[in-house]
mmCIF file of C-alpha atoms and ligand atoms in Angstrom:
data_model
loop_
_atom_site.group_PDB
_atom_site.id
_atom_site.type_symbol
_atom_site.label_atom_id
_atom_site.label_comp_id
_atom_site.label_asym_id
_atom_site.label_seq_id
_atom_site.Cartn_x
_atom_site.Cartn_y
_atom_site.Cartn_z
ATOM 1 C CA UNK A 1 -197.960 14.537 -34.066
ATOM 2 C CA UNK A 2 -198.809 17.487 -36.313
ATOM 3 C CA UNK A 3 -202.330 18.911 -36.232
ATOM 4 C CA UNK A 4 -204.245 19.440 -39.478
ATOM 5 C CA UNK A 5 -207.504 21.403 -39.585
ATOM 6 C CA UNK A 6 -209.748 20.567 -42.537
ATOM 7 C CA UNK A 7 -212.788 22.809 -42.939
ATOM 8 C CA UNK A 8 -215.839 21.128 -44.429
ATOM 9 C CA UNK A 9 -214.308 17.784 -43.518
ATOM 10 C CA UNK A 10 -217.596 15.972 -42.935
ATOM 11 C CA UNK A 11 -218.425 15.110 -46.518
ATOM 12 C CA UNK A 12 -217.059 14.946 -50.054
ATOM 13 C CA UNK A 13 -213.561 16.200 -50.805
ATOM 14 C CA UNK A 14 -212.990 17.356 -47.215
ATOM 15 C CA UNK A 15 -213.884 13.893 -45.905
ATOM 16 C CA UNK A 16 -211.353 12.267 -48.253
ATOM 17 C CA UNK A 17 -208.710 14.818 -47.204
ATOM 18 C CA UNK A 18 -209.353 14.044 -43.513
ATOM 19 C CA UNK A 19 -208.975 10.291 -44.062
ATOM 20 C CA UNK A 20 -205.840 10.749 -46.144
ATOM 21 C CA UNK A 21 -204.121 13.131 -43.724
ATOM 22 C CA UNK A 22 -204.927 10.816 -40.812
ATOM 23 C CA UNK A 23 -203.228 8.000 -42.761
ATOM 24 C CA UNK A 24 -200.219 10.284 -43.252
ATOM 25 C CA UNK A 25 -199.955 10.519 -39.447
ATOM 26 C CA UNK A 26 -201.674 13.845 -38.757
ATOM 27 C CA UNK A 27 -204.068 14.404 -35.881
ATOM 28 C CA UNK A 28 -207.037 15.719 -37.870
ATOM 29 C CA UNK A 29 -209.453 18.399 -36.716
ATOM 30 C CA UNK A 30 -212.587 17.672 -38.723
ATOM 31 C CA UNK A 31 -214.646 20.844 -39.125
ATOM 32 C CA UNK A 32 -218.237 20.845 -40.389
ATOM 33 C CA UNK A 33 -221.315 23.010 -39.916
ATOM 34 C CA UNK A 34 -224.483 20.942 -39.544
ATOM 35 C CA UNK A 35 -224.333 17.267 -40.559
ATOM 36 C CA UNK A 36 -223.342 15.624 -37.268
ATOM 37 C CA UNK A 37 -223.918 12.073 -38.526
ATOM 38 C CA UNK A 38 -221.568 12.494 -41.506
ATOM 39 C CA UNK A 39 -218.859 14.049 -39.339
ATOM 40 C CA UNK A 40 -219.141 11.312 -36.712
ATOM 41 C CA UNK A 41 -218.765 8.736 -39.501
ATOM 42 C CA UNK A 42 -215.502 10.382 -40.631
ATOM 43 C CA UNK A 43 -214.214 10.308 -37.061
ATOM 44 C CA UNK A 44 -215.188 6.632 -36.669
ATOM 45 C CA UNK A 45 -213.495 5.715 -39.971
ATOM 46 C CA UNK A 46 -210.254 7.409 -38.950
ATOM 47 C CA UNK A 47 -210.270 5.790 -35.530
ATOM 48 C CA UNK A 48 -211.076 2.364 -37.013
ATOM 49 C CA UNK A 49 -207.922 2.671 -39.120
ATOM 50 C CA UNK A 50 -205.883 3.522 -36.017
ATOM 51 C CA UNK A 51 -205.714 7.231 -36.821
ATOM 52 C CA UNK A 52 -206.293 10.225 -34.597
ATOM 53 C CA UNK A 53 -208.955 12.916 -35.043
ATOM 54 C CA UNK A 54 -211.539 15.082 -33.331
ATOM 55 C CA UNK A 55 -214.600 17.006 -34.448
ATOM 56 C CA UNK A 56 -214.736 20.801 -34.471
ATOM 57 C CA UNK A 57 -218.182 22.095 -35.404
ATOM 58 C CA UNK A 58 -218.412 25.731 -36.455
ATOM 59 C CA UNK A 59 -219.567 27.922 -39.321
ATOM 60 C CA UNK A 60 -216.461 29.151 -41.174
ATOM 61 C CA UNK A 61 -218.408 32.213 -42.306
ATOM 62 C CA UNK A 62 -219.061 33.395 -38.743
ATOM 63 C CA UNK A 63 -215.932 35.163 -37.429
ATOM 64 C CA UNK A 64 -216.927 34.973 -33.759
ATOM 65 C CA UNK A 65 -217.844 31.270 -34.008
ATOM 66 C CA UNK A 66 -214.462 30.551 -35.634
ATOM 67 C CA UNK A 67 -212.567 32.562 -33.015
ATOM 68 C CA UNK A 68 -214.320 30.938 -30.084
ATOM 69 C CA UNK A 69 -214.027 27.354 -31.444
ATOM 70 C CA UNK A 70 -210.298 27.786 -32.027
ATOM 71 C CA UNK A 71 -209.775 29.524 -28.662
ATOM 72 C CA UNK A 72 -211.506 26.569 -26.954
ATOM 73 C CA UNK A 73 -209.326 24.136 -28.913
ATOM 74 C CA UNK A 74 -206.153 25.968 -27.905
ATOM 75 C CA UNK A 75 -207.249 26.020 -24.255
ATOM 76 C CA UNK A 76 -207.809 22.265 -24.283
ATOM 77 C CA UNK A 77 -204.543 21.559 -26.150
ATOM 78 C CA UNK A 78 -201.922 23.649 -24.331
ATOM 79 C CA UNK A 79 -198.613 23.959 -26.139
ATOM 80 C CA UNK A 80 -200.065 22.637 -29.403
ATOM 81 C CA UNK A 81 -200.757 24.461 -32.644
ATOM 82 C CA UNK A 82 -202.250 23.839 -36.053
ATOM 83 C CA UNK A 83 -199.505 23.183 -38.598
ATOM 84 C CA UNK A 84 -201.715 22.405 -41.596
ATOM 85 C CA UNK A 85 -204.890 24.187 -42.675
ATOM 86 C CA UNK A 86 -207.061 23.041 -45.560
ATOM 87 C CA UNK A 87 -209.663 25.710 -46.331
ATOM 88 C CA UNK A 88 -212.105 23.402 -48.049
ATOM 89 C CA UNK A 89 -215.582 24.414 -46.826
ATOM 90 C CA UNK A 90 -217.667 25.808 -49.646
ATOM 91 C CA UNK A 91 -221.200 25.936 -50.986
ATOM 92 C CA UNK A 92 -222.797 26.715 -54.304
ATOM 93 C CA UNK A 93 -226.053 28.577 -54.931
ATOM 94 C CA UNK A 94 -226.198 28.703 -58.725
ATOM 95 C CA UNK A 95 -228.331 31.113 -60.722
ATOM 96 C CA UNK A 96 -227.953 33.390 -63.697
ATOM 97 C CA UNK A 97 -226.994 36.856 -62.466
ATOM 98 C CA UNK A 98 -230.306 38.377 -63.567
ATOM 99 C CA UNK A 99 -232.082 36.165 -61.005
ATOM 100 C CA UNK A 100 -229.309 35.894 -58.434
ATOM 101 C CA UNK A 101 -230.589 37.236 -55.119
ATOM 102 C CA UNK A 102 -228.354 39.091 -52.697
ATOM 103 C CA UNK A 103 -228.734 36.194 -50.249
ATOM 104 C CA UNK A 104 -227.244 33.717 -52.747
ATOM 105 C CA UNK A 105 -224.475 36.167 -53.570
ATOM 106 C CA UNK A 106 -223.614 36.858 -49.935
ATOM 107 C CA UNK A 107 -223.900 33.246 -48.681
ATOM 108 C CA UNK A 108 -221.396 31.951 -51.223
ATOM 109 C CA UNK A 109 -218.904 34.803 -50.692
ATOM 110 C CA UNK A 110 -219.304 34.566 -46.935
ATOM 111 C CA UNK A 111 -218.527 30.828 -46.827
ATOM 112 C CA UNK A 112 -215.838 30.319 -49.465
ATOM 113 C CA UNK A 113 -213.977 33.610 -49.248
ATOM 114 C CA UNK A 114 -214.985 34.838 -45.795
ATOM 115 C CA UNK A 115 -214.255 31.371 -44.425
ATOM 116 C CA UNK A 116 -210.701 31.561 -45.750
ATOM 117 C CA UNK A 117 -210.174 34.921 -44.028
ATOM 118 C CA UNK A 118 -211.816 33.967 -40.733
ATOM 119 C CA UNK A 119 -210.020 30.656 -40.257
ATOM 120 C CA UNK A 120 -206.619 31.531 -41.741
ATOM 121 C CA UNK A 121 -206.305 34.655 -39.606
ATOM 122 C CA UNK A 122 -206.818 32.520 -36.495
ATOM 123 C CA UNK A 123 -204.107 29.946 -37.254
ATOM 124 C CA UNK A 124 -201.524 31.981 -39.158
ATOM 125 C CA UNK A 125 -199.867 33.602 -36.142
ATOM 126 C CA UNK A 126 -198.704 30.228 -34.774
ATOM 127 C CA UNK A 127 -197.464 29.116 -38.204
ATOM 128 C CA UNK A 128 -195.448 32.305 -38.613
ATOM 129 C CA UNK A 129 -194.057 32.122 -35.065
ATOM 130 C CA UNK A 130 -193.058 28.464 -35.448
ATOM 131 C CA UNK A 131 -191.648 29.030 -38.923
ATOM 132 C CA UNK A 132 -193.626 26.184 -40.404
ATOM 133 C CA UNK A 133 -197.048 25.954 -41.943
ATOM 134 C CA UNK A 134 -199.018 24.567 -44.853
ATOM 135 C CA UNK A 135 -202.198 26.170 -46.143
ATOM 136 C CA UNK A 136 -204.192 24.673 -49.004
ATOM 137 C CA UNK A 137 -207.245 26.501 -50.329
ATOM 138 C CA UNK A 138 -209.917 24.578 -52.219
ATOM 139 C CA UNK A 139 -210.614 26.753 -55.257
ATOM 140 C CA UNK A 140 -212.305 25.549 -58.445
ATOM 141 C CA UNK A 141 -212.182 25.487 -62.211
ATOM 142 C CA UNK A 142 -215.004 28.004 -61.874
ATOM 143 C CA UNK A 143 -212.610 30.466 -60.214
ATOM 144 C CA UNK A 144 -210.110 30.184 -63.058
ATOM 145 C CA UNK A 145 -212.332 30.210 -66.098
ATOM 146 C CA UNK A 146 -215.683 31.495 -64.812
ATOM 147 C CA UNK A 147 -218.767 29.373 -65.349
ATOM 148 C CA UNK A 148 -222.158 30.723 -66.424
ATOM 149 C CA UNK A 149 -224.740 30.505 -63.658
ATOM 150 C CA UNK A 150 -222.004 30.800 -61.060
ATOM 151 C CA UNK A 151 -221.019 34.471 -60.896
ATOM 152 C CA UNK A 152 -221.165 34.275 -57.089
ATOM 153 C CA UNK A 153 -219.171 31.021 -56.899
ATOM 154 C CA UNK A 154 -216.690 32.102 -59.602
ATOM 155 C CA UNK A 155 -216.143 35.402 -57.778
ATOM 156 C CA UNK A 156 -215.557 33.626 -54.469
ATOM 157 C CA UNK A 157 -213.133 31.093 -55.947
ATOM 158 C CA UNK A 158 -211.379 33.677 -58.116
ATOM 159 C CA UNK A 159 -210.945 35.807 -55.000
ATOM 160 C CA UNK A 160 -209.602 32.806 -53.118
ATOM 161 C CA UNK A 161 -207.016 32.216 -55.853
ATOM 162 C CA UNK A 162 -205.855 35.847 -55.711
ATOM 163 C CA UNK A 163 -205.726 35.733 -51.903
ATOM 164 C CA UNK A 164 -203.643 32.538 -52.114
ATOM 165 C CA UNK A 165 -201.070 34.251 -54.320
ATOM 166 C CA UNK A 166 -200.918 37.370 -52.135
ATOM 167 C CA UNK A 167 -200.644 35.524 -48.818
ATOM 168 C CA UNK A 168 -198.036 33.131 -50.209
ATOM 169 C CA UNK A 169 -195.706 36.088 -50.789
ATOM 170 C CA UNK A 170 -196.374 37.510 -47.324
ATOM 171 C CA UNK A 171 -195.423 34.359 -45.426
ATOM 172 C CA UNK A 172 -192.882 32.572 -47.655
ATOM 173 C CA UNK A 173 -189.930 33.971 -45.639
ATOM 174 C CA UNK A 174 -191.412 32.247 -42.575
ATOM 175 C CA UNK A 175 -191.509 28.847 -44.312
ATOM 176 C CA UNK A 176 -195.291 28.845 -44.554
ATOM 177 C CA UNK A 177 -196.583 27.724 -47.957
ATOM 178 C CA UNK A 178 -199.975 28.724 -49.368
ATOM 179 C CA UNK A 179 -201.380 26.984 -52.429
ATOM 180 C CA UNK A 180 -204.727 26.502 -54.101
ATOM 181 C CA UNK A 181 -206.188 23.360 -55.629
ATOM 182 C CA UNK A 182 -208.670 23.881 -58.458
ATOM 183 C CA UNK A 183 -210.822 20.799 -59.042
ATOM 184 C CA UNK A 184 -213.038 20.340 -62.066
ATOM 185 C CA UNK A 185 -216.000 18.003 -61.517
ATOM 186 C CA UNK A 186 -215.545 15.692 -58.525
ATOM 187 C CA UNK A 187 -218.061 13.044 -57.386
ATOM 188 C CA UNK A 188 -219.574 14.546 -54.229
ATOM 189 C CA UNK A 189 -222.949 15.749 -52.964
ATOM 190 C CA UNK A 190 -222.131 19.170 -54.444
ATOM 191 C CA UNK A 191 -222.521 17.968 -58.027
ATOM 192 C CA UNK A 192 -225.871 16.266 -57.378
ATOM 193 C CA UNK A 193 -228.459 17.343 -59.917
ATOM 194 C CA UNK A 194 -225.922 18.076 -62.677
ATOM 195 C CA UNK A 195 -226.289 16.315 -66.016
ATOM 196 C CA UNK A 196 -223.335 13.972 -65.516
ATOM 197 C CA UNK A 197 -223.534 12.215 -68.888
ATOM 198 C CA UNK A 198 -223.613 15.499 -70.824
ATOM 199 C CA UNK A 199 -220.777 17.016 -68.788
ATOM 200 C CA UNK A 200 -218.577 13.912 -69.141
ATOM 201 C CA UNK A 201 -218.523 14.409 -72.918
ATOM 202 C CA UNK A 202 -216.671 17.714 -72.396
ATOM 203 C CA UNK A 203 -214.062 16.234 -70.051
ATOM 204 C CA UNK A 204 -211.064 14.816 -71.957
ATOM 205 C CA UNK A 205 -210.696 12.054 -69.326
ATOM 206 C CA UNK A 206 -214.424 11.260 -69.859
ATOM 207 C CA UNK A 207 -215.170 10.933 -66.162
ATOM 208 C CA UNK A 208 -215.657 12.900 -62.953
ATOM 209 C CA UNK A 209 -212.776 12.876 -60.466
ATOM 210 C CA UNK A 210 -212.799 10.993 -57.175
ATOM 211 C CA UNK A 211 -212.491 12.886 -53.866
ATOM 212 C CA UNK A 212 -209.518 10.629 -53.040
ATOM 213 C CA UNK A 213 -207.647 11.932 -56.100
ATOM 214 C CA UNK A 214 -207.978 15.494 -54.791
ATOM 215 C CA UNK A 215 -206.958 14.310 -51.319
ATOM 216 C CA UNK A 216 -203.748 12.804 -52.733
ATOM 217 C CA UNK A 217 -202.803 16.181 -54.229
ATOM 218 C CA UNK A 218 -203.529 17.952 -50.950
ATOM 219 C CA UNK A 219 -201.428 15.381 -49.078
ATOM 220 C CA UNK A 220 -198.469 16.164 -51.338
ATOM 221 C CA UNK A 221 -198.873 19.936 -50.971
ATOM 222 C CA UNK A 222 -198.828 19.697 -47.164
ATOM 223 C CA UNK A 223 -195.850 17.338 -47.081
ATOM 224 C CA UNK A 224 -192.298 18.392 -46.228
ATOM 225 C CA UNK A 225 -191.334 17.570 -49.828
ATOM 226 C CA UNK A 226 -193.525 20.416 -51.142
ATOM 227 C CA UNK A 227 -191.648 23.103 -49.202
ATOM 228 C CA UNK A 228 -190.618 25.009 -52.362
ATOM 229 C CA UNK A 229 -194.090 25.089 -53.928
ATOM 230 C CA UNK A 230 -196.029 28.181 -52.917
ATOM 231 C CA UNK A 231 -198.479 30.645 -54.432
ATOM 232 C CA UNK A 232 -199.566 28.058 -57.010
ATOM 233 C CA UNK A 233 -202.941 26.979 -58.305
ATOM 234 C CA UNK A 234 -202.903 23.282 -59.177
ATOM 235 C CA UNK A 235 -205.739 22.123 -61.405
ATOM 236 C CA UNK A 236 -207.170 18.622 -61.072
ATOM 237 C CA UNK A 237 -209.838 18.318 -63.726
ATOM 238 C CA UNK A 238 -209.244 15.448 -66.176
ATOM 239 C CA UNK A 239 -207.923 17.890 -68.779
ATOM 240 C CA UNK A 240 -211.087 19.994 -68.879
ATOM 241 C CA UNK A 241 -209.271 23.319 -68.869
ATOM 242 C CA UNK A 242 -205.624 24.104 -69.444
HETATM 243 P P1 LIG B 1 -219.857 18.886 -50.246
HETATM 244 O O1 LIG B 1 -219.849 17.432 -50.562
HETATM 245 O O2 LIG B 1 -221.116 19.672 -50.412
HETATM 246 O O3 LIG B 1 -219.309 19.063 -48.738
HETATM 247 C C1 LIG B 1 -219.176 20.349 -48.222
HETATM 248 C C2 LIG B 1 -218.609 20.282 -46.821
HETATM 249 O O4 LIG B 1 -218.449 21.657 -46.389
HETATM 250 C C3 LIG B 1 -219.564 19.637 -45.822
HETATM 251 O O5 LIG B 1 -218.798 18.905 -44.876
HETATM 252 C C4 LIG B 1 -220.235 20.828 -45.141
HETATM 253 O O6 LIG B 1 -220.618 20.587 -43.783
HETATM 254 C C5 LIG B 1 -219.098 21.844 -45.157
HETATM 255 N N1 LIG B 1 -219.574 23.214 -45.038
HETATM 256 C C6 LIG B 1 -220.442 23.878 -45.842
HETATM 257 N N2 LIG B 1 -220.640 25.134 -45.390
HETATM 258 C C7 LIG B 1 -219.862 25.244 -44.265
HETATM 259 C C8 LIG B 1 -219.660 26.279 -43.328
HETATM 260 N N3 LIG B 1 -220.265 27.467 -43.452
HETATM 261 N N4 LIG B 1 -218.816 26.053 -42.287
HETATM 262 C C9 LIG B 1 -218.196 24.856 -42.133
HETATM 263 N N5 LIG B 1 -218.360 23.836 -43.009
HETATM 264 C C10 LIG B 1 -219.191 24.034 -44.049
HETATM 265 O O7 LIG B 1 -218.791 19.680 -51.116
HETATM 266 P P2 LIG B 1 -217.511 19.147 -51.942
HETATM 267 O O8 LIG B 1 -217.950 18.842 -53.314
HETATM 268 O O9 LIG B 1 -216.765 18.142 -51.160
HETATM 269 O O10 LIG B 1 -216.686 20.502 -52.022
HETATM 270 C C11 LIG B 1 -215.604 20.789 -51.156
HETATM 271 C C12 LIG B 1 -214.876 22.013 -51.681
HETATM 272 O O11 LIG B 1 -214.406 21.740 -52.996
HETATM 273 C C13 LIG B 1 -215.765 23.254 -51.811
HETATM 274 O O12 LIG B 1 -215.036 24.399 -51.477
HETATM 275 C C14 LIG B 1 -216.134 23.278 -53.271
HETATM 276 O O13 LIG B 1 -216.443 24.571 -53.700
HETATM 277 C C15 LIG B 1 -214.860 22.737 -53.885
HETATM 278 N N6 LIG B 1 -215.050 22.171 -55.228
HETATM 279 C C16 LIG B 1 -215.853 21.064 -55.414
HETATM 280 C C17 LIG B 1 -215.989 20.558 -56.699
HETATM 281 C C18 LIG B 1 -216.826 19.339 -57.006
HETATM 282 O O14 LIG B 1 -216.995 19.016 -58.183
HETATM 283 N N7 LIG B 1 -217.356 18.627 -56.017
HETATM 284 C C19 LIG B 1 -215.331 21.169 -57.773
HETATM 285 C C20 LIG B 1 -214.532 22.274 -57.536
HETATM 286 C C21 LIG B 1 -214.396 22.752 -56.259
HETATM 287 P P3 LIG B 1 -221.907 19.673 -43.406
HETATM 288 O O15 LIG B 1 -221.530 18.269 -43.767
HETATM 289 O O16 LIG B 1 -222.064 19.895 -41.952
HETATM 290 O O17 LIG B 1 -223.030 20.194 -44.251
#
């Protein structure tokens, strides 16, 4: 059984990715940072369907927490490694730049971009040594086009896209693929408070996406069939931005 680590797997898109990868036969390591109840619900859902998973609570933005959680996991799973990594954990702290505090700037960069660095660095060595690996980074439309009120988030996601392209070239000879998924508006807790009806008018598909639709794309990118796709940014946004 291959192991798949999904950061931010307790809710939203990450939750859907966990459920989908478990259905594809992966043992899923469900990472989250604070919402124990939501994470336990994901675990229960997977187990109820006959799948296999475990919870791995740590803050992706804290390098020592990441290192120690993954060292503990390795110690309790001798001979195993993580074949699939979905860097999905992310937060938004929106504000126009004139009012954007350094805390909001740093928190978003630390989680979305720092999290990619902290977690990927920990699992990449095994992927390279075993000559197999799949990394999918959850970027955003905001990282491609830039969205007003999100200079911090756009910077983090834009950086993640550039890092995806750079790392893909580093590890392609070792049969490790690295891709980014760039969702538009997806129905999760993260979009709470947005003016859904107004935003829908700008989306050619006239609706928000479902987390399961993003999970289906991730499932393809981590499959054996996607071995020749690397360094790409795949948008999933109902036609909002081409
Ligand atoms: P969400 O519903 O807010 O869920 C976020 C998940 O990330 C939660 O499980 C949360 O853990 C976890 N998390 C947050 N900070 C973390 C940290 N420091 N360490 C570990 N886990 C952390 O968000 P979502 O909408 O599913 O978004 C998932 C990803 O997709 C994000 O990277 C987001 O930027 C991206 N995205 C979302 C949309 C959208 O429209 N929803 C669009 C484009 C891109 P807890 O449950 O413990 O709080």
